[in-house]
PDB file of C-alpha atoms in Angstrom:
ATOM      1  CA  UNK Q   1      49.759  45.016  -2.359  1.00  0.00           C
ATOM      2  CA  UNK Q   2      46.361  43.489  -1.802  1.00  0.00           C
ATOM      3  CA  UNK Q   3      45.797  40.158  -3.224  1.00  0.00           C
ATOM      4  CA  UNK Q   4      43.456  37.296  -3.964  1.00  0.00           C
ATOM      5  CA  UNK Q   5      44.304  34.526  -2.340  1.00  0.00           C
ATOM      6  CA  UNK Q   6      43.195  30.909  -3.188  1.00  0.00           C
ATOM      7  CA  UNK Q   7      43.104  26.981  -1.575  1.00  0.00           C
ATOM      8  CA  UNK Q   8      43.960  24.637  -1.810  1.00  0.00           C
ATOM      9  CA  UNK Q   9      46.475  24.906  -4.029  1.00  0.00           C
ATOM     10  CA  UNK Q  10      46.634  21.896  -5.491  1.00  0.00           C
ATOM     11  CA  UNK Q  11      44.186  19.129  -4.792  1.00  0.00           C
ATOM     12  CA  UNK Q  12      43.289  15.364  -6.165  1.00  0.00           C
ATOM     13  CA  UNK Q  13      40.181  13.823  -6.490  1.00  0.00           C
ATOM     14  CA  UNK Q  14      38.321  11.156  -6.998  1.00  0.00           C
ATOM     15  CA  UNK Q  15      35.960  10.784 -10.644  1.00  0.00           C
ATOM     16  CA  UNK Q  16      32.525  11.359  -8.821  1.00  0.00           C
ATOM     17  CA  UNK Q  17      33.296  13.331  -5.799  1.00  0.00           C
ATOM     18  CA  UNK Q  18      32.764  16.782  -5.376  1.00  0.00           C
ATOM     19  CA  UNK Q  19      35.172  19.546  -4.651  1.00  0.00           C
ATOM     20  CA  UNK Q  20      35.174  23.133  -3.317  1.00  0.00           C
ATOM     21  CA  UNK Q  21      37.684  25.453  -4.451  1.00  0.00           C
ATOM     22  CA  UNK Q  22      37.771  28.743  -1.937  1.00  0.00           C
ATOM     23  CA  UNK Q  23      39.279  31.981  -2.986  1.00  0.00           C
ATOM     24  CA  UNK Q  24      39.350  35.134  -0.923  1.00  0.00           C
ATOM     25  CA  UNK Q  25      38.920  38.024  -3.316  1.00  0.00           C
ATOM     26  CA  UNK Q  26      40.682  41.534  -2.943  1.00  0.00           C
ATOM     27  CA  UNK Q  27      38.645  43.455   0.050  1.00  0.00           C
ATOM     28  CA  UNK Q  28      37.129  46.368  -1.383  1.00  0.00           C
ATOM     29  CA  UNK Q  29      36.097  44.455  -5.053  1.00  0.00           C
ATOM     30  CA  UNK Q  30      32.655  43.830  -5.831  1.00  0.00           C
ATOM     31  CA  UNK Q  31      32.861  41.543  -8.666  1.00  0.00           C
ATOM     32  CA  UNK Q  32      34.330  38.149  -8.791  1.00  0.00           C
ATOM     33  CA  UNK Q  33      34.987  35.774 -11.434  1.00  0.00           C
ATOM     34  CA  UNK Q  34      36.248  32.027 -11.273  1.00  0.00           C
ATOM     35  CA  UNK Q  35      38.610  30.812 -14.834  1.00  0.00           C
ATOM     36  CA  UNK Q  36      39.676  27.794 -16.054  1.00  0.00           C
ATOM     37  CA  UNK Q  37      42.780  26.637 -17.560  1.00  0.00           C
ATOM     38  CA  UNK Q  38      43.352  23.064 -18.386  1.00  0.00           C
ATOM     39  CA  UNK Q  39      46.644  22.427 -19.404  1.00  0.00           C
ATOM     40  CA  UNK Q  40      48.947  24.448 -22.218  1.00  0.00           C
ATOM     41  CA  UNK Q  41      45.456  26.059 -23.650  1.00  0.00           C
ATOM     42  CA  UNK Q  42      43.751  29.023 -22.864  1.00  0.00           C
ATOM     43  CA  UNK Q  43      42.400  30.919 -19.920  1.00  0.00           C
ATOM     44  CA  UNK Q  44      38.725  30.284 -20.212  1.00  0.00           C
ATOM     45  CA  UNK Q  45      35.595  32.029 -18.606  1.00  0.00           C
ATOM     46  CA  UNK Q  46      33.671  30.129 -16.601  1.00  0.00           C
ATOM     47  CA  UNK Q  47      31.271  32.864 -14.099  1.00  0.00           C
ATOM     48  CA  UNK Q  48      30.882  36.132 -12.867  1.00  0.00           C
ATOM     49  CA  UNK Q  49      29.224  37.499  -9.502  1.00  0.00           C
ATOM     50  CA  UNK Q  50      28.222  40.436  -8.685  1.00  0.00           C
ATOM     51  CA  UNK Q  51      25.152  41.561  -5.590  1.00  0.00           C
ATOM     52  CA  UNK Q  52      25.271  37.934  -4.277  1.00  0.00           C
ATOM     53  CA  UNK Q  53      24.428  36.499  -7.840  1.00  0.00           C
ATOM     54  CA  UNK Q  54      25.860  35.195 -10.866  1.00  0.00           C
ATOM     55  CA  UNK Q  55      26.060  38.117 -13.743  1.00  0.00           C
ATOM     56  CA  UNK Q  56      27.306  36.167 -16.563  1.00  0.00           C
ATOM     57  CA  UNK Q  57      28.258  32.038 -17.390  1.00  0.00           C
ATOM     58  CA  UNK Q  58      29.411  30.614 -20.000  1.00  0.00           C
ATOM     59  CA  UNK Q  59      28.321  27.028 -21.620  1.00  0.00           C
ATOM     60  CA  UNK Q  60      31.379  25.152 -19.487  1.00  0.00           C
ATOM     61  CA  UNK Q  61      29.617  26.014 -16.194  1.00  0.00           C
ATOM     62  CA  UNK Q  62      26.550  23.827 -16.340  1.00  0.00           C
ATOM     63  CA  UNK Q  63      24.651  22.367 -14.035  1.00  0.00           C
ATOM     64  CA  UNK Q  64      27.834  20.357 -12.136  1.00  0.00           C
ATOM     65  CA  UNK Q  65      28.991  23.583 -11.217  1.00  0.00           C
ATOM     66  CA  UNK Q  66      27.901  26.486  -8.451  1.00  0.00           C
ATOM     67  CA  UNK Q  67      29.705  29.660  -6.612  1.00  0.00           C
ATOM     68  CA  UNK Q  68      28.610  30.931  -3.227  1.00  0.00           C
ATOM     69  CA  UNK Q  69      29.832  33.635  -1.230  1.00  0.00           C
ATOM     70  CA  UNK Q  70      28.898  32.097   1.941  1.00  0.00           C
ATOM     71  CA  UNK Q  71      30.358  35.084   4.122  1.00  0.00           C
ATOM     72  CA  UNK Q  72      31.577  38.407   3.520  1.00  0.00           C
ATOM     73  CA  UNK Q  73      34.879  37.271   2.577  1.00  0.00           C
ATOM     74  CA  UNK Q  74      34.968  34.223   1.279  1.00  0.00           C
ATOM     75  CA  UNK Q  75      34.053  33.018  -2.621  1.00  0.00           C
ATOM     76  CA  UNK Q  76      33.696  29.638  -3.791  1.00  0.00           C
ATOM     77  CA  UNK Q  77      33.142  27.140  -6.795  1.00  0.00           C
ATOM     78  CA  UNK Q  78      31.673  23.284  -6.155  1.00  0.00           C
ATOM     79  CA  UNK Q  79      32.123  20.701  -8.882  1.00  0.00           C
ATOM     80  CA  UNK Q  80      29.542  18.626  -7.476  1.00  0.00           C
ATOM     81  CA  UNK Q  81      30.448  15.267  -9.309  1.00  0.00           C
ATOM     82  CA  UNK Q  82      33.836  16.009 -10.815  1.00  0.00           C
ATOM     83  CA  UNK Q  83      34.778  14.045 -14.182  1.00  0.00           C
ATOM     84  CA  UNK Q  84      38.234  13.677 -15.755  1.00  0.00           C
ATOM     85  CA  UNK Q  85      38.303  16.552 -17.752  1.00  0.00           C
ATOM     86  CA  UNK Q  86      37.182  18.752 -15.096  1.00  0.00           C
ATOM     87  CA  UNK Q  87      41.057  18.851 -14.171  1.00  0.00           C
ATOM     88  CA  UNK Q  88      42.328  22.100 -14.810  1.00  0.00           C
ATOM     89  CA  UNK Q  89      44.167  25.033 -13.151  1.00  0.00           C
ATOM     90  CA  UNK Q  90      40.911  27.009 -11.709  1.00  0.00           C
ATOM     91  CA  UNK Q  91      41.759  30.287 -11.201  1.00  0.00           C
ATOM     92  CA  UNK Q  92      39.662  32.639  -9.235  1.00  0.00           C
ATOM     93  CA  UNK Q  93      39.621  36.696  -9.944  1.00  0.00           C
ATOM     94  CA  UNK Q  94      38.168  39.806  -9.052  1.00  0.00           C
ATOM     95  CA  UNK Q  95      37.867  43.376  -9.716  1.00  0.00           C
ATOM     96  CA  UNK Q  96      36.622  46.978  -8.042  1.00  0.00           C
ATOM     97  CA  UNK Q  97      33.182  48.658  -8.622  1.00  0.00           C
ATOM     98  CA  UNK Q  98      32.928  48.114 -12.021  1.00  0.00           C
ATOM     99  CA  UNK Q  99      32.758  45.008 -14.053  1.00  0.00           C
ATOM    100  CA  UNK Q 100      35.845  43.532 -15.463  1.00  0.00           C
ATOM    101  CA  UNK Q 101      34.606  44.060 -19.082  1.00  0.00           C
ATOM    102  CA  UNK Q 102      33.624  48.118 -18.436  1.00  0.00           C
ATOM    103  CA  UNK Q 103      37.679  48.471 -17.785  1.00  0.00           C
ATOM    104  CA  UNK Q 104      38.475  47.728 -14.268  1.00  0.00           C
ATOM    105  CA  UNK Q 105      41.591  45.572 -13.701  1.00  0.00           C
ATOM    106  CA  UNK Q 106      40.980  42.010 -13.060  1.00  0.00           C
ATOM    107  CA  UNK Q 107      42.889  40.297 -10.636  1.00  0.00           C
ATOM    108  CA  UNK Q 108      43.742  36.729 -10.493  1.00  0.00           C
ATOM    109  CA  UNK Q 109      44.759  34.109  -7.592  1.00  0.00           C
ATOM    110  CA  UNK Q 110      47.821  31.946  -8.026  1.00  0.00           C
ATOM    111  CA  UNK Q 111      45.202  29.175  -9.120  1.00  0.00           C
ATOM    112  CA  UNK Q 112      44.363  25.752  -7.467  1.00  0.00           C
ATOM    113  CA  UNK Q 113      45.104  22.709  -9.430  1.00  0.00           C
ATOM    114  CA  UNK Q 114      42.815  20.138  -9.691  1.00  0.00           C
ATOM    115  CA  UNK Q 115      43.636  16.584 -10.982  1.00  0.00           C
ATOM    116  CA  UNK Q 116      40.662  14.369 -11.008  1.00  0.00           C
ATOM    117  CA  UNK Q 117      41.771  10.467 -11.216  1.00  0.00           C
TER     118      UNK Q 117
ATOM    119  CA  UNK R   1      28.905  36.743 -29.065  1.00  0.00           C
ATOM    120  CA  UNK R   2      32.417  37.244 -28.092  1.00  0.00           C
ATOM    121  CA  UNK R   3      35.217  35.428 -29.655  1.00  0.00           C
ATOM    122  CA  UNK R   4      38.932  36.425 -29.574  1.00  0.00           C
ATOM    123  CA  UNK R   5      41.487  35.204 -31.957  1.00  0.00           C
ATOM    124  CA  UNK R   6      45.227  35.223 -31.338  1.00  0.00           C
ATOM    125  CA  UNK R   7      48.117  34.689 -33.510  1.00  0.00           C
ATOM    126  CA  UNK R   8      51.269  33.816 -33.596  1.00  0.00           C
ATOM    127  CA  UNK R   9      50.817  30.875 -31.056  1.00  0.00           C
ATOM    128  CA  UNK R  10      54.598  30.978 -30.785  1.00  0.00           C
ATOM    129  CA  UNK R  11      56.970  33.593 -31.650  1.00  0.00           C
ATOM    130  CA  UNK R  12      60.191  33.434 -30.946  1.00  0.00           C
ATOM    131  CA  UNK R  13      62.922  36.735 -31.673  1.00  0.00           C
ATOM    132  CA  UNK R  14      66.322  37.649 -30.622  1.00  0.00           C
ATOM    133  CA  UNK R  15      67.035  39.604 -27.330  1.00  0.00           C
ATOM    134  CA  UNK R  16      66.823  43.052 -28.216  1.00  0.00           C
ATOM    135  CA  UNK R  17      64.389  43.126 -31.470  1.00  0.00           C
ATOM    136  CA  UNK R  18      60.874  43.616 -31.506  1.00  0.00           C
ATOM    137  CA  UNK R  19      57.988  41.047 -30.807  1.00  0.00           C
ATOM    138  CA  UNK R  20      54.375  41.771 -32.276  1.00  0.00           C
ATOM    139  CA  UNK R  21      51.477  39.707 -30.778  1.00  0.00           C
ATOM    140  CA  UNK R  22      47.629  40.436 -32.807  1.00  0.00           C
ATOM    141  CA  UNK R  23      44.439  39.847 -32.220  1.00  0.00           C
ATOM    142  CA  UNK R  24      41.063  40.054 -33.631  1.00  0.00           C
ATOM    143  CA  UNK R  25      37.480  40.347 -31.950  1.00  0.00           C
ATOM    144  CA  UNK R  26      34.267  39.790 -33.280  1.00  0.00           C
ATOM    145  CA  UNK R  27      32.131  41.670 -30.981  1.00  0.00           C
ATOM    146  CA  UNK R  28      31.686  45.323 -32.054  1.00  0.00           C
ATOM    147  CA  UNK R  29      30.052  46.384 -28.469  1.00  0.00           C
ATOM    148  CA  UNK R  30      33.720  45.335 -26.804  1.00  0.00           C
ATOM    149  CA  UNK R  31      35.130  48.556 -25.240  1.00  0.00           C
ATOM    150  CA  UNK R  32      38.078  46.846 -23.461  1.00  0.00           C
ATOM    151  CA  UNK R  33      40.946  45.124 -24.578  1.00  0.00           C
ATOM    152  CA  UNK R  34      43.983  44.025 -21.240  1.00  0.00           C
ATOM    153  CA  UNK R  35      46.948  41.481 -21.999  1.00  0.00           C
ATOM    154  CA  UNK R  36      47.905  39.531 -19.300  1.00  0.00           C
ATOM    155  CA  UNK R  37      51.493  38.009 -19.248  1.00  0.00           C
ATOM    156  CA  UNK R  38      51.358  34.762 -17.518  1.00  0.00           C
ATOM    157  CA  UNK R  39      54.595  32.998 -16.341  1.00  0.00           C
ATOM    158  CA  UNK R  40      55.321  29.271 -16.154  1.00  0.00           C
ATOM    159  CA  UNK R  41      53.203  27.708 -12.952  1.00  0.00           C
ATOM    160  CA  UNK R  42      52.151  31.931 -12.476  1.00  0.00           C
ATOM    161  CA  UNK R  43      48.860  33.476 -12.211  1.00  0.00           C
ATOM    162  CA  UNK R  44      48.020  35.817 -15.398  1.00  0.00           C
ATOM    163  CA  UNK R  45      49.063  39.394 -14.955  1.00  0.00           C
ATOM    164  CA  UNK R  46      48.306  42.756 -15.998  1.00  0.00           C
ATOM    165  CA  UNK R  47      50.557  44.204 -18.252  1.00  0.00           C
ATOM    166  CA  UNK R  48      48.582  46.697 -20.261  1.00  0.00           C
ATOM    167  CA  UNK R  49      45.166  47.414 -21.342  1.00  0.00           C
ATOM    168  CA  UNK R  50      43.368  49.508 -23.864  1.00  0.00           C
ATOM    169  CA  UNK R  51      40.407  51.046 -23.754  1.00  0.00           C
ATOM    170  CA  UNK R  52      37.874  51.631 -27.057  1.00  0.00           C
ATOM    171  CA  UNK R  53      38.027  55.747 -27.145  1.00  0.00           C
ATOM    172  CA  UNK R  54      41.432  55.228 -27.641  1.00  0.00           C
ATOM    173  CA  UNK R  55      43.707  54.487 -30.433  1.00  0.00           C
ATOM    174  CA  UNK R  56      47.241  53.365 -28.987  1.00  0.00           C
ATOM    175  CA  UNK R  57      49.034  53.665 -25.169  1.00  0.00           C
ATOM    176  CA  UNK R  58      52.098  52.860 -24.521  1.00  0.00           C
ATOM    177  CA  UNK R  59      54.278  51.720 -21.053  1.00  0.00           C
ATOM    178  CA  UNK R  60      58.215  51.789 -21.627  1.00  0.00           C
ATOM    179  CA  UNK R  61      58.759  49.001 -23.972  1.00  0.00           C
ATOM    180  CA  UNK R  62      55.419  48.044 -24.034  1.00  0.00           C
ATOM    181  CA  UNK R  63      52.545  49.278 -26.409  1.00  0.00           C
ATOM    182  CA  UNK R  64      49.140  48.424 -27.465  1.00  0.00           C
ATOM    183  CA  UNK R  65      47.343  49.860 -30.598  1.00  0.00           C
ATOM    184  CA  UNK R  66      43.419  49.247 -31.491  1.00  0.00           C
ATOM    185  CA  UNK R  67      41.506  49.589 -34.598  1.00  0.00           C
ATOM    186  CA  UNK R  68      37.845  49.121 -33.809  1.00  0.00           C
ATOM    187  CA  UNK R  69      37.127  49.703 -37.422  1.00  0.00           C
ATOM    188  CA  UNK R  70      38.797  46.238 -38.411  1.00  0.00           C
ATOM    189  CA  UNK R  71      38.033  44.701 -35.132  1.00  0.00           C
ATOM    190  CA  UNK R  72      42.092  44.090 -34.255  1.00  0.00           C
ATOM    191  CA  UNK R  73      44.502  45.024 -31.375  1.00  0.00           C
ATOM    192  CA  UNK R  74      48.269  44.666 -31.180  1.00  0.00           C
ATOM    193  CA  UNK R  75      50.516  44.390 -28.391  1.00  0.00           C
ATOM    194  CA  UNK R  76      54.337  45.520 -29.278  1.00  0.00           C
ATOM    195  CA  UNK R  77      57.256  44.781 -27.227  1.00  0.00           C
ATOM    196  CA  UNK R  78      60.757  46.422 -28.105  1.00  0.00           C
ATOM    197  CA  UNK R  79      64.257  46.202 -26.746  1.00  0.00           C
ATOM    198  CA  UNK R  80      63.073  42.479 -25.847  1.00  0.00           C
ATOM    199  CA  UNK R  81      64.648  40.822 -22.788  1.00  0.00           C
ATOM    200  CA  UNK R  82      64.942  37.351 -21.560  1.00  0.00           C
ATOM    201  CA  UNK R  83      62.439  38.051 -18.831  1.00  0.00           C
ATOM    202  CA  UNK R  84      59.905  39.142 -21.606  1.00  0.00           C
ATOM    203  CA  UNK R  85      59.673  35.261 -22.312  1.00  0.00           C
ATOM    204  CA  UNK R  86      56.122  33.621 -20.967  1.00  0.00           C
ATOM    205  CA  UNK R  87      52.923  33.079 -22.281  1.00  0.00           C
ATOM    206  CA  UNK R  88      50.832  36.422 -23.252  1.00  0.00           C
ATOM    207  CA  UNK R  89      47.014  36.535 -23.412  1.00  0.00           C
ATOM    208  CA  UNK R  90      45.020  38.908 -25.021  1.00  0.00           C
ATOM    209  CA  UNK R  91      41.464  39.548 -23.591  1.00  0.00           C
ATOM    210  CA  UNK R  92      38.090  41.740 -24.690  1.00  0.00           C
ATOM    211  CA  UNK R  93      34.828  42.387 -22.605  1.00  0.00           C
ATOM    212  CA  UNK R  94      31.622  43.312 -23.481  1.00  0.00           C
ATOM    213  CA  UNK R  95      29.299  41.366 -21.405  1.00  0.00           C
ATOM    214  CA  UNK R  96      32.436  39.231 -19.958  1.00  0.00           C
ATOM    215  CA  UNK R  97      36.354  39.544 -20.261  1.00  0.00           C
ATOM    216  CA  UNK R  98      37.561  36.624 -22.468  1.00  0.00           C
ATOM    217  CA  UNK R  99      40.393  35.984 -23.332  1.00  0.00           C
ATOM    218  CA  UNK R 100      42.569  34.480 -26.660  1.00  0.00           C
ATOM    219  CA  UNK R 101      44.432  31.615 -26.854  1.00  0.00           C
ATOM    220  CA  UNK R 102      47.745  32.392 -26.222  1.00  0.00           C
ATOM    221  CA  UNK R 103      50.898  33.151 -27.735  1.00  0.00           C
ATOM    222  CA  UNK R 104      54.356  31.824 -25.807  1.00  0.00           C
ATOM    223  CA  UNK R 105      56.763  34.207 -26.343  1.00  0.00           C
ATOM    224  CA  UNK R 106      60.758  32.846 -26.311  1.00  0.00           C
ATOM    225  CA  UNK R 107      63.328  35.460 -26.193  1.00  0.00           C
ATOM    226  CA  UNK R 108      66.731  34.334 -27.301  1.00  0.00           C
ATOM    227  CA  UNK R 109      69.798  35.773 -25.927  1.00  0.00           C
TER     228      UNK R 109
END
């Protein structure tokens, strides 16, 4: 069964430095998504992508934050200056031709972890 | 905008009786409703989904029911089993799928 796959799986950083999460969606999906989960709480929204571009964000993805699908496969999220609470589970996700939210499964990765020290 | 609310935030029941997990929605232009069982350390899964033309749908032991009129959807396990135990999420699109906050789920043998 096709998955998405995501690395690293777990990584540490410095407060400051910047980080890039990769995620290789399912092949034939269209739309991709990257979540958040800090610890024990809830799976939160961060963006969605669709045609090259970002559909939908939510107020956690500001300006520290950008996805690029620098080739035909893979999908990523940069925390360009990454602060303490930026550690989280990210998790990335995608689904087929039509949005998550019309109905079509979404698929998540097994997650990296970031800790930010 | 879109808001889910979840309740319980724990529930706990004895192997082999029912578990009930609700949630409410504020966004009347939502027209899909998954839950997403997540195990310990696990990526969130698919277990069921609902979608707004219809009322309930059901999967073995596992059910959902939806009343867009009050803005509330349910998710019913029976005949619960120790592997039922994890963390289940209930989620609602409109513009983006979001999701509630959780309820962890202990079954008790």
């Amino acid at each position: 069964e096709p998955e998405v796959t995501q690395t690293p799986s777990h990584q540490v950083t410095q407060m400051g430095q910047e980080v890039i999460l990769r995620c290789v969606p399912i092949s034939n999906h269209l739309y991709f998504y990257w979540y958040r989960q800090i610890l024990g709480q809830k799976v939160e929204f961060l963006v969605s992508f669709y045609n090259n571009e970002i559909s939908e964000k939510s107020e956690i993805f500001d300006d520290q934050f950008s996805v690029e699908r620098p080739d035909g496969s893979n999908f990523t999220l940069k925390i360009r200056s990454t602060k303490l609470e930026d550690s989280a589970m990210y998790f990335c996700a995608s689904s087929g031709r039509r949005a998550a939210f019309s109905g079509n499964t979404i698929y998540f990765g097994e997650g990296s972890w970031l800790t930010v020290v | 905008g879109e808001n889910v609310e979840q309740h319980p935030s724990t529930l706990s029941v004895q192997e082999g009786d029912s578990a009930v997990i609700k949630c409410t929605y504020s966004d009347s232009a939502s027209n899909y409703f998954p839950w997403y069982k997540q195990e310990l350390g696990k990526r969130p899964q698919l277990i069921i989904d609902i979608r707004s033309n219809v009322g309930e749908k059901k999967d073995q032991r596992i059910a959902v029911t939806l009343n867009k009129t009050a803005k509330h959807f349910s998710l019913h396990i029976t005949e619960t089993q120790p592997e039922d135990s994890a963390v289940y999420f209930c989620g609602q699109g409109a513009q983006k799928l979001v999701f509630g906050q959780g309820t962890r789920l202990t079954i008790n043998p």
